[in-house]
Short mmCIF file of C-alpha atoms in Angstrom, two decimals:
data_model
loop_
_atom_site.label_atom_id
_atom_site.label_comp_id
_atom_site.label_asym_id
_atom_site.label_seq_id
_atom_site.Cartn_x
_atom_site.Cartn_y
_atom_site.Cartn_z
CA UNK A 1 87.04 103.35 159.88
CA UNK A 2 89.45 102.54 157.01
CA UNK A 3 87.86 103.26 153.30
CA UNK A 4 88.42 100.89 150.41
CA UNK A 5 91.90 102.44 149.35
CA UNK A 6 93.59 102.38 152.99
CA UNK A 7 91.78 99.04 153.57
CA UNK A 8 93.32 97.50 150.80
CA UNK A 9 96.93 98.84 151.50
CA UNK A 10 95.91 97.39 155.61
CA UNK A 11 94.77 93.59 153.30
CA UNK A 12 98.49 93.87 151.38
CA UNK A 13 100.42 93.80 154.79
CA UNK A 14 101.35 97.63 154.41
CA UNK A 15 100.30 98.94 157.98
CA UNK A 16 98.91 102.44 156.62
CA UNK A 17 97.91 103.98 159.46
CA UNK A 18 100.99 103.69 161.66
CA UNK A 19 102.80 105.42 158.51
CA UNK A 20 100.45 108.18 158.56
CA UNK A 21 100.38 108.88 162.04
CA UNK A 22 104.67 108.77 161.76
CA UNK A 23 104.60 110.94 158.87
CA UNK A 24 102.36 113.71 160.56
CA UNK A 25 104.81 113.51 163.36
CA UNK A 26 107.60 114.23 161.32
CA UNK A 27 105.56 117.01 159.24
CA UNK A 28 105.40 118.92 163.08
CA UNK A 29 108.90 118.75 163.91
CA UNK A 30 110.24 122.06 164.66
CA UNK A 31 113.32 122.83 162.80
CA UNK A 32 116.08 121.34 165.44
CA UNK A 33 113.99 118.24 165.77
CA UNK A 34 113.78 118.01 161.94
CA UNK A 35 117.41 118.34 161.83
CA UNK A 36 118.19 115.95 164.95
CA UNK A 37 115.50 113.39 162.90
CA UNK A 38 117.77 113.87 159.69
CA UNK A 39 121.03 112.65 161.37
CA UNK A 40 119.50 109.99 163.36
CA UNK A 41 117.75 108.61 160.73
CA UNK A 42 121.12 108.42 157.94
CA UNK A 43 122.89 106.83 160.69
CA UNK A 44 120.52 104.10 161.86
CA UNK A 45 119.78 103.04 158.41
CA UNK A 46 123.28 102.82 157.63
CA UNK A 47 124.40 101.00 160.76
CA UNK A 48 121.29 98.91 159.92
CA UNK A 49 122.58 97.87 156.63
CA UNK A 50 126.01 97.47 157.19
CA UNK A 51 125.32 94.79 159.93
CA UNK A 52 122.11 93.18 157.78
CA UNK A 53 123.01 93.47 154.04
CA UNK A 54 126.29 91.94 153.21
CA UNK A 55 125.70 93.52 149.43
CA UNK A 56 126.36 96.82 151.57
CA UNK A 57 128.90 95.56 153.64
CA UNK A 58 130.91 95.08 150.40
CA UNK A 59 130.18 97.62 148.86
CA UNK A 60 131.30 99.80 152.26
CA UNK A 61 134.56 97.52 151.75
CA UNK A 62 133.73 96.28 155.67
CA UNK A 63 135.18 99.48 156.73
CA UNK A 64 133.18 100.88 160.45
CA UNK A 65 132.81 104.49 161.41
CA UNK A 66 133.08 105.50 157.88
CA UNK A 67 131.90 109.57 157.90
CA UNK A 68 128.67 110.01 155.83
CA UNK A 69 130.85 112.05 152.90
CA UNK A 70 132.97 108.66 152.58
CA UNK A 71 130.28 106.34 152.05
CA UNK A 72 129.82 104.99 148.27
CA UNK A 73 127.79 106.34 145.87
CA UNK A 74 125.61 103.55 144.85
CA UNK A 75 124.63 103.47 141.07
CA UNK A 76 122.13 101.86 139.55
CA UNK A 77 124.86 99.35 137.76
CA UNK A 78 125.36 98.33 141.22
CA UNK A 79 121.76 97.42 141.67
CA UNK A 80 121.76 95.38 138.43
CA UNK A 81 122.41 91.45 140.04
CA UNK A 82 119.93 89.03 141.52
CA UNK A 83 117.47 90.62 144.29
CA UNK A 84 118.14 87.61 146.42
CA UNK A 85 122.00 88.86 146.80
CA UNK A 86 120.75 92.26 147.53
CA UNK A 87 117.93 91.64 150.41
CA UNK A 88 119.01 92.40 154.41
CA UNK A 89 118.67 89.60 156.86
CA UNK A 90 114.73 88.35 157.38
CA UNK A 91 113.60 89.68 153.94
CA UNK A 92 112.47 87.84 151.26
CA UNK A 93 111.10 88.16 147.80
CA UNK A 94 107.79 86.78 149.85
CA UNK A 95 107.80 89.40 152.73
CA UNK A 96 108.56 92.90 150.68
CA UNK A 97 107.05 94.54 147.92
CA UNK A 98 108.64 93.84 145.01
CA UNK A 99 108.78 96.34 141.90
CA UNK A 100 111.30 97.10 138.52
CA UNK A 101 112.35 100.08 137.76
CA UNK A 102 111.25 101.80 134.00
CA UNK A 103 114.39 101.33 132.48
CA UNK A 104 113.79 104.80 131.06
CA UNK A 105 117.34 104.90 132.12
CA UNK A 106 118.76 102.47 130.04
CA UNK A 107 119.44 100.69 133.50
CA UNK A 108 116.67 98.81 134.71
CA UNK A 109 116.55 96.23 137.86
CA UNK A 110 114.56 95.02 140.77
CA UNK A 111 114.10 96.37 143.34
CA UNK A 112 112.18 95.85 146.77
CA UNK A 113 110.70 97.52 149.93
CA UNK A 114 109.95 96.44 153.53
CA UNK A 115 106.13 96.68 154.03
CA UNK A 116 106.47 99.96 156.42
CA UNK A 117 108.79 101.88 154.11
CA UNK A 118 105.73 101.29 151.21
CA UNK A 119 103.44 102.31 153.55
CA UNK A 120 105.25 105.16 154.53
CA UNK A 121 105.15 106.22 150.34
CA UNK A 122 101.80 106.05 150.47
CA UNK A 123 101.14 107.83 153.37
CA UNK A 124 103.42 110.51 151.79
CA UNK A 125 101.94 110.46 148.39
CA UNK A 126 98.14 110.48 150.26
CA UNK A 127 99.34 113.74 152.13
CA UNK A 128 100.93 115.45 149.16
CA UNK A 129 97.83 115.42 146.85
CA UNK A 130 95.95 116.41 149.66
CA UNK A 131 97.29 119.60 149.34
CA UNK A 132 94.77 120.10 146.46
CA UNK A 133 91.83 118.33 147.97
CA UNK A 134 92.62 115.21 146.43
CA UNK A 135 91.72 112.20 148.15
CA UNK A 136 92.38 108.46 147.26
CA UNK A 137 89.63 107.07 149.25
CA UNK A 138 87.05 109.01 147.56
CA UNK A 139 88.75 111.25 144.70
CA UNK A 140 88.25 109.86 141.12
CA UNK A 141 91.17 109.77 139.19
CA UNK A 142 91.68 109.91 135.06
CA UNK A 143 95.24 107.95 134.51
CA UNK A 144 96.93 108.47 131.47
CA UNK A 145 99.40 105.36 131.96
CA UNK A 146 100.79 102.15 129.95
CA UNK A 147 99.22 99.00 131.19
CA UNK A 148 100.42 95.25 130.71
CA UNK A 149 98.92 93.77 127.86
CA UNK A 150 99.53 89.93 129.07
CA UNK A 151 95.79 89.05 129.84
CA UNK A 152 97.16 88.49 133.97
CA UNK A 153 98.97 91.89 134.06
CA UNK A 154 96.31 93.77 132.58
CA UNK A 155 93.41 91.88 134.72
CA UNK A 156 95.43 92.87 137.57
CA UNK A 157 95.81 96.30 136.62
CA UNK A 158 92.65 97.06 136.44
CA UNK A 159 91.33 95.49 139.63
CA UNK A 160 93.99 97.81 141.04
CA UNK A 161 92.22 100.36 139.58
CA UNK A 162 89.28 99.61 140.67
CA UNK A 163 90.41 99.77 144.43
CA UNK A 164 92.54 102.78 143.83
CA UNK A 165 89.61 104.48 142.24
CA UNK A 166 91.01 105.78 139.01
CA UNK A 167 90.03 104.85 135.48
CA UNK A 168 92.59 104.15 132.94
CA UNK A 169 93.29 105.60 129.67
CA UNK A 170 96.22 103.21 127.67
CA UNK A 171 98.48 105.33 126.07
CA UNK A 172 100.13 103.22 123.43
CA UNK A 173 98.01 105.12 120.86
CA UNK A 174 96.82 108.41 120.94
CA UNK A 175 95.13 108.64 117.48
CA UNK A 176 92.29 111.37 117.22
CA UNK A 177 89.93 108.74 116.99
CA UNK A 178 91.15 107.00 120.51
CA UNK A 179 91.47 110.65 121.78
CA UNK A 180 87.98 110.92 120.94
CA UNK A 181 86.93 107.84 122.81
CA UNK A 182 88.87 109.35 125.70
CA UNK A 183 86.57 113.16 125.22
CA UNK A 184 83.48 110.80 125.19
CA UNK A 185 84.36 109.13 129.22
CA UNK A 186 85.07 112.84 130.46
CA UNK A 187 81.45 113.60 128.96
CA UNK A 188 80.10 110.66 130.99
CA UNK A 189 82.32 110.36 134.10
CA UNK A 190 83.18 112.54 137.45
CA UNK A 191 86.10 112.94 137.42
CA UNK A 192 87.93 114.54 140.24
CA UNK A 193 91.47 114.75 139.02
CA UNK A 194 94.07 113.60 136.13
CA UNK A 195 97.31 111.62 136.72
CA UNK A 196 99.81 110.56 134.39
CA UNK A 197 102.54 110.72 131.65
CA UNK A 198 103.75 113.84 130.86
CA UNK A 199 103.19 113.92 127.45
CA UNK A 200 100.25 112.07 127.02
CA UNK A 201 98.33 114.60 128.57
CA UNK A 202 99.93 117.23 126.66
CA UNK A 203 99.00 115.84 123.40
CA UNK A 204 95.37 114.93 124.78
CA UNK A 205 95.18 118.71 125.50
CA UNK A 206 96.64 120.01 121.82
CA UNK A 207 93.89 117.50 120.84
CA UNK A 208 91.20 119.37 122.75
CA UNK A 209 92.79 123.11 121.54
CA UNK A 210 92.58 122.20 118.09
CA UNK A 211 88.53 121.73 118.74
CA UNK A 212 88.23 124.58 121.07
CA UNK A 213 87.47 122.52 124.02
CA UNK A 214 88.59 123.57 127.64
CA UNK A 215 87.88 120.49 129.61
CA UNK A 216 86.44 121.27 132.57
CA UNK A 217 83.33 122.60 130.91
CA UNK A 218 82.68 119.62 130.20
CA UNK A 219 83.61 117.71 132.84
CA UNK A 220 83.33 120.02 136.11
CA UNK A 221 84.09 118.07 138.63
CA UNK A 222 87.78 118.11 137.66
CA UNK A 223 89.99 119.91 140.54
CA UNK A 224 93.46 119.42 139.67
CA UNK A 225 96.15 117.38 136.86
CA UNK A 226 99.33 116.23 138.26
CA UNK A 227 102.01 114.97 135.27
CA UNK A 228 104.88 112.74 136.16
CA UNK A 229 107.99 110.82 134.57
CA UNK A 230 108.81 113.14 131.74
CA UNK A 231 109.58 116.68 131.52
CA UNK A 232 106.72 119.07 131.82
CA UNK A 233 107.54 122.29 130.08
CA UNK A 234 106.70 126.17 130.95
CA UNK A 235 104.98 126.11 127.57
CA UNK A 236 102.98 122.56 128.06
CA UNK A 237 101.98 123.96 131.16
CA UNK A 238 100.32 127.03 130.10
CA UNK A 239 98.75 124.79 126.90
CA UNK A 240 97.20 122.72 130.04
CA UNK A 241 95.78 125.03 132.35
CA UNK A 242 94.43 126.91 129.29
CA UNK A 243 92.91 123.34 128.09
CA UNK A 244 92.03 122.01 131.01
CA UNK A 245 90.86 125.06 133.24
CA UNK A 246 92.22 123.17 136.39
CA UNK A 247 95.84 123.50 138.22
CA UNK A 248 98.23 121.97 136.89
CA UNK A 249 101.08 120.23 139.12
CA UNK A 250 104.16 118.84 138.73
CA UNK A 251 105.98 115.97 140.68
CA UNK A 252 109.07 114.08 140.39
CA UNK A 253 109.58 110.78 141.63
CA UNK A 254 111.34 107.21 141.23
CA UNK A 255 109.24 103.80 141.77
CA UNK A 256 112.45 102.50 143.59
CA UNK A 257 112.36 105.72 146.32
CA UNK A 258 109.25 107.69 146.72
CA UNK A 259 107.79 110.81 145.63
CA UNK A 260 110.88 113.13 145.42
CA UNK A 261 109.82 116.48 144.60
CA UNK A 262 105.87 117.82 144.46
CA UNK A 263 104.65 120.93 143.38
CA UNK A 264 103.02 122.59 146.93
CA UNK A 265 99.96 125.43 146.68
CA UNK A 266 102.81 128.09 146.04
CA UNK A 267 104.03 126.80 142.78
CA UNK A 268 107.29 125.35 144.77
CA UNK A 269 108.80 122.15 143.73
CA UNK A 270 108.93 121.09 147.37
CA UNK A 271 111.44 117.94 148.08
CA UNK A 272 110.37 115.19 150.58
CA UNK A 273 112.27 116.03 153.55
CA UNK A 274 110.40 113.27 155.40
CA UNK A 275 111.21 109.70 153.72
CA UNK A 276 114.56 110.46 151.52
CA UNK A 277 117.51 112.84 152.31
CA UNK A 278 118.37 114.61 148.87
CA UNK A 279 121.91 116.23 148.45
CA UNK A 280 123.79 117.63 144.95
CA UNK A 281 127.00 115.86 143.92
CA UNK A 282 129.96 117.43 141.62
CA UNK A 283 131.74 114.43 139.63
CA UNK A 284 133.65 114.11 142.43
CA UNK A 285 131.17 113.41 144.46
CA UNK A 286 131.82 116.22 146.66
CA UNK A 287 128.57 118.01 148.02
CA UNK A 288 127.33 121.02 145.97
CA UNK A 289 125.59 124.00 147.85
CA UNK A 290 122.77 125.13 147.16
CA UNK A 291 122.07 127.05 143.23
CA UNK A 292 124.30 124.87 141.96
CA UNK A 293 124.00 122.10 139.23
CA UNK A 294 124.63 118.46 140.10
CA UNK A 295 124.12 115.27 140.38
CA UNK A 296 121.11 113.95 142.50
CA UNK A 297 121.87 111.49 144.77
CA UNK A 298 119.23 109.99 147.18
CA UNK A 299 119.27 107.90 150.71
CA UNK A 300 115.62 106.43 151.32
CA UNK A 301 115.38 106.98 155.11
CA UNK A 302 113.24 104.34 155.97
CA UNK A 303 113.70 101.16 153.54
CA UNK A 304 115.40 98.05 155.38
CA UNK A 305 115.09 95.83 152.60
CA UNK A 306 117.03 96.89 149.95
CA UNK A 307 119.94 99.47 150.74
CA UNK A 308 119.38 102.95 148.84
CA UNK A 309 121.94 105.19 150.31
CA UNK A 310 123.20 107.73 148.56
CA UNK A 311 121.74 106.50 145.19
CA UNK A 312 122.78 107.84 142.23
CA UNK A 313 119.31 108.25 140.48
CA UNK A 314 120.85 109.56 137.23
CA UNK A 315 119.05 113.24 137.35
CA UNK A 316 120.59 116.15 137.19
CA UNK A 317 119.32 119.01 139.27
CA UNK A 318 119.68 122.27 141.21
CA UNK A 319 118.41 123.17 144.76
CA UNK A 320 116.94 126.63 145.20
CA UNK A 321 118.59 128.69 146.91
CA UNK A 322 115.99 129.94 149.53
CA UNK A 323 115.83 125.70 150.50
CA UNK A 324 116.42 124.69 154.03
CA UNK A 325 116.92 121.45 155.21
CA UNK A 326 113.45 121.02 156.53
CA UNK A 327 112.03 122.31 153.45
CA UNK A 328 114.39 121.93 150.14
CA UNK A 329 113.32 123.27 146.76
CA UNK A 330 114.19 122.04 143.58
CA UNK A 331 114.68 124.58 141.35
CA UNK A 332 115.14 122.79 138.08
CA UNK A 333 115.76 119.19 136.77
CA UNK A 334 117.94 119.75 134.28
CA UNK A 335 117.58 116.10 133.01
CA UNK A 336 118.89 112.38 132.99
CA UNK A 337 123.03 111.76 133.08
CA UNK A 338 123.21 109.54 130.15
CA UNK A 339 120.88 111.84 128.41
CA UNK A 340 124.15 113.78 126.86
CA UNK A 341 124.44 115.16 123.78
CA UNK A 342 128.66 114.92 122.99
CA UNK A 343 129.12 116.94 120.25
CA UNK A 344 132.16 117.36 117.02
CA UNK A 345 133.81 119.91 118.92
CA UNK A 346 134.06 118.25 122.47
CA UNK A 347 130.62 119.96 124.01
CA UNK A 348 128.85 118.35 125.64
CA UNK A 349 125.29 119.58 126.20
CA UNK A 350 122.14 118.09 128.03
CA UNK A 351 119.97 116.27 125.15
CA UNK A 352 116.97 117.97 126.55
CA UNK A 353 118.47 121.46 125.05
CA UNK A 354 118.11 119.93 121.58
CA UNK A 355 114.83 119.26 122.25
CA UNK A 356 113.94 122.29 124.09
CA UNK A 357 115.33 124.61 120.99
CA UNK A 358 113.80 122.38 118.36
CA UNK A 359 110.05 122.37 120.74
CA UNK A 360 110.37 126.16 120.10
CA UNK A 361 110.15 126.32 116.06
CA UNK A 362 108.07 122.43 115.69
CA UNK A 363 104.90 123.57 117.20
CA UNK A 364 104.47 126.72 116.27
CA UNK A 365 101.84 126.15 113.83
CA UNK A 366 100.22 123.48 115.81
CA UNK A 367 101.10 121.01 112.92
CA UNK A 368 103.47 118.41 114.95
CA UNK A 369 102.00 116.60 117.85
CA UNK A 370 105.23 115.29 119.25
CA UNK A 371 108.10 114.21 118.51
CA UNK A 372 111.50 112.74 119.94
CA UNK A 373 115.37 113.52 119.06
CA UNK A 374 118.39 110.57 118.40
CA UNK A 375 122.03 110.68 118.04
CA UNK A 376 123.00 108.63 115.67
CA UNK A 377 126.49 110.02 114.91
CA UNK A 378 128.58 112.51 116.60
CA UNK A 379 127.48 115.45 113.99
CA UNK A 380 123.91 113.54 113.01
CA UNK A 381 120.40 113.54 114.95
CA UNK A 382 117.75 112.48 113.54
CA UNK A 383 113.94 113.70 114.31
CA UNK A 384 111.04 111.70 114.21
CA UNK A 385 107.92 113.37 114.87
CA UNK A 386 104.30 113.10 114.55
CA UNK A 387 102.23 115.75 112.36
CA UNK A 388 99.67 116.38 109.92
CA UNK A 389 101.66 117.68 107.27
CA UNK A 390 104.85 116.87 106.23
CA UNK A 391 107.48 120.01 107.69
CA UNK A 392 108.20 121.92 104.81
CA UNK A 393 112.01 123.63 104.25
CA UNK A 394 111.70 127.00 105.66
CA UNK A 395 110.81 124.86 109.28
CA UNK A 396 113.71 122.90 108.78
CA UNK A 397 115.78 125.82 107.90
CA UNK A 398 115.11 127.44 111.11
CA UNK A 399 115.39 124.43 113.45
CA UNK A 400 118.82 124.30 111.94
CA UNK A 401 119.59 128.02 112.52
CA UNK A 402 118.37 127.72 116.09
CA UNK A 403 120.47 124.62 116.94
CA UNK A 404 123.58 126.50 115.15
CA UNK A 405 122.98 129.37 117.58
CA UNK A 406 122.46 127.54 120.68
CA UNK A 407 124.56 124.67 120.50
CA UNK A 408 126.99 124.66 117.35
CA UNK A 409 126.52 124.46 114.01
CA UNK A 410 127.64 121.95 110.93
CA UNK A 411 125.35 119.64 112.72
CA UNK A 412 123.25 116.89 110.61
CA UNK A 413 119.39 116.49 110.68
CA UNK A 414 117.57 113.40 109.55
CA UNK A 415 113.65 114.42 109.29
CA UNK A 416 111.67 111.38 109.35
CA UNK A 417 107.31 111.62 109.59
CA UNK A 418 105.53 108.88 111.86
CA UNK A 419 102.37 107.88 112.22
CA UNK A 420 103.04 106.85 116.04
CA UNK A 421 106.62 107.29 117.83
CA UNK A 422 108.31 104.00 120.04
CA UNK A 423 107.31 104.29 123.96
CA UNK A 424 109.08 102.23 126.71
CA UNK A 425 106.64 99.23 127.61
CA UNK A 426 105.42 101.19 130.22
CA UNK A 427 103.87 104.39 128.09
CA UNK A 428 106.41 106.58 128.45
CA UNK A 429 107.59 108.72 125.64
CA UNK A 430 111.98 109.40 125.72
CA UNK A 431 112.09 112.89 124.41
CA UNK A 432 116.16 112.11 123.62
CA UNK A 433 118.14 109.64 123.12
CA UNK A 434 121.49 108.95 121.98
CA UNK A 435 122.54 105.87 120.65
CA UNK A 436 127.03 106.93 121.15
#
């Protein structure tokens, strides 16, 4: 018998169990079959969507028996024109799930599924937190997400919520006094695991250091936290297992794909080798092996409606070494593509390096809370951060003297105290930006 969460997936036209009884299938391949599944699978979707989606057809230039390493890399400029001239033959916006992307990217669009390849991301996200015991029929879930705040979308939202289980916590202000509020539902409620933005949880659980509190003693039906869209930290980490007392896991993903990457019971940052076909690009789009840095580009195996093959996602990242294709590791996301820092003497450097440098030296003394890094100018970044207390020279000072040693120096700093930094309309906090 179907519980409330598959039921309402079964009510929305996504057939749920036929995309859990595929995925365990594909789960049980041996290693030939997983490979044989790989290559069928890349070339029926292609020949699907060069005979159904003239937007690919174009794109492919019309050209037939194109080898896989010749077809375009789709970007998400591409993607960025009306849905209607990018939907295969017997879609429409009234048969598919429709969705936007973040725009965390800079880049946002529409984008849409066919009912089976959403089912199929459920199924896949239902078997991945059921790794750690989590499940969405019955598991209570603490979200730490943005939520509409037209009366419709936010009615709507929560009525999904209600299905799904899960009890939201808005994250467009995390003042001590609504991170109090938030203490007070953990007292009351079961919990049985945490989902959400990155840093929302991490400055939920600086919040709860600062009092001493470890959270599952106070709330210990918690099993597990899983943090997604931003970059979770070694350090962050160990602050939330310490706070928390519960594992801590770590997933990757894109609205427009799937999960891509989930943290397995061996601390692995296993790819999905079941829905989406993962491979590292150089800038010439030639295909990197494994330990080395690239490019991520994605083909959604299983999506008719909308053509995602070989999709530029804008990541940066680096397959482990030990991966196979049945089982690929990501060994680091390095971060986003347009998240660059150029710099006066031609070096470029991933933004995320300012930040990580600066993350160092800012919290030491548990004064900032957070805090995000702009280029403005070529030689000027400016700070803004959250804190108690002004930072005084001597933090400043060494901030600079890190960045001089890591990156360059004769770089300019613009310090500037907030009571509350900007977040995308969705929650989400942008770590760096630059503005060149």
């Amino acid at each position: 018998m179907l519980s409330l969460f598959d039921l309402s997936l079964k009510i929305n036209g996504f057939p749920i169990k036929k995309a859990k009884a595929e995925l365990e299938s594909i789960v049980n391949l041996s290693t030939e079959e997983h490979a044989k599944f790989i290559q069928d699978k890349k070339r029926e979707i292609v020949d699907f969507h060069l005979q159904n989606n003239s937007f690919y057809q174009k794109l492919v230039e019309n050209k037939t028996n194109i080898n896989w390493e010749d077809l375009p890399i789709l970007n998400k400029q591409n993607l960025q024109k009306p849905l209607s001239e990018r939907l295969s033959k017997g879609y429409t916006l009234k048969n598919v799930y429709l969705n936007k992307t973040s725009g965390s990217s800079g880049t946002p669009f529409v984008f849409a599924k066919d009912k089976y390849a959403h089912a199929l991301t459920w199924a896949s996200n239902i078997m991945r937190f059921g790794w750690f015991n989590i499940d969405f029929n019955h598991s209570y879930q603490a979200r730490f997400y943005g939520i509409p705040m037209d009366f419709i979308g936010y009615q709507k939202e929560r009525f999904k919520d209600f299905l799904s289980r899960r009890f939201r916590f808005p994250v467009f202000d995390l003042s001590d006094e609504v991170l109090t509020k938030f203490l007070a539902k953990f007292k009351t409620q079961k919990f049985d695991y945490i989902n959400g933005y990155t840093s929302s949880i991490v400055l939920f659980a600086k919040f709860l250091e600062k009092r001493n509190i470890i959270l599952r003693e106070i709330c210990p039906t918690l099993k597990a936290c899983f943090v997604t869209s931003e970059m979770l930290f070694e350090s962050d980490k160990i602050l939330l297992e310490k706070q928390f007392g519960i594992p801590i896991i770590n997933e990757y993903g894109a609205s427009e794909l799937d999960l891509i990457a989930f943290e397995n019971t061996k601390g692995e940052w296993q790819i999905n080798a079941e829905t989406l076909f993962v491979e590292i690009l150089d800038e010439n789009n030639q295909i990197l092996p494994y330990g080395k840095e690239g490019r991520i580009v994605i083909t959604s195996l299983f999506n008719k409606a909308n053509p995602f093959i070989r999709y530029d996602i804008g990541d940066i990242g680096i397959l482990d070494e030990k991966s196979t294709p049945q089982k690929p590791i990501l060994k680091k996301l390095v971060g986003r593509t347009n998240d660059v820092a150029i710099l006066p003497s031609g070096k470029k450097s991933p933004g995320l390096t300012f930040y990580y440098v600066t993350k160092s030296i800012i919290e030491d003394d548990g004064n900032v809370k957070e805090f995000i890094i702009k280029q403005t100018q070529l030689d000027t970044f400016e700070i803004e951060y959250v804190s108690e207390n002004q930072l005084n020279s001597e933090q400043i000072q060494k901030i600079k003297e890190a960045i001089a040693l890591y990156l360059e120096p004769n770089l300019s700093f613009i310090f500037t105290r907030k009571n509350v930094l900007e977040r995308t309309n969705r929650g989400k906090l942008k770590q760096f930006k630059s503005y060149l």
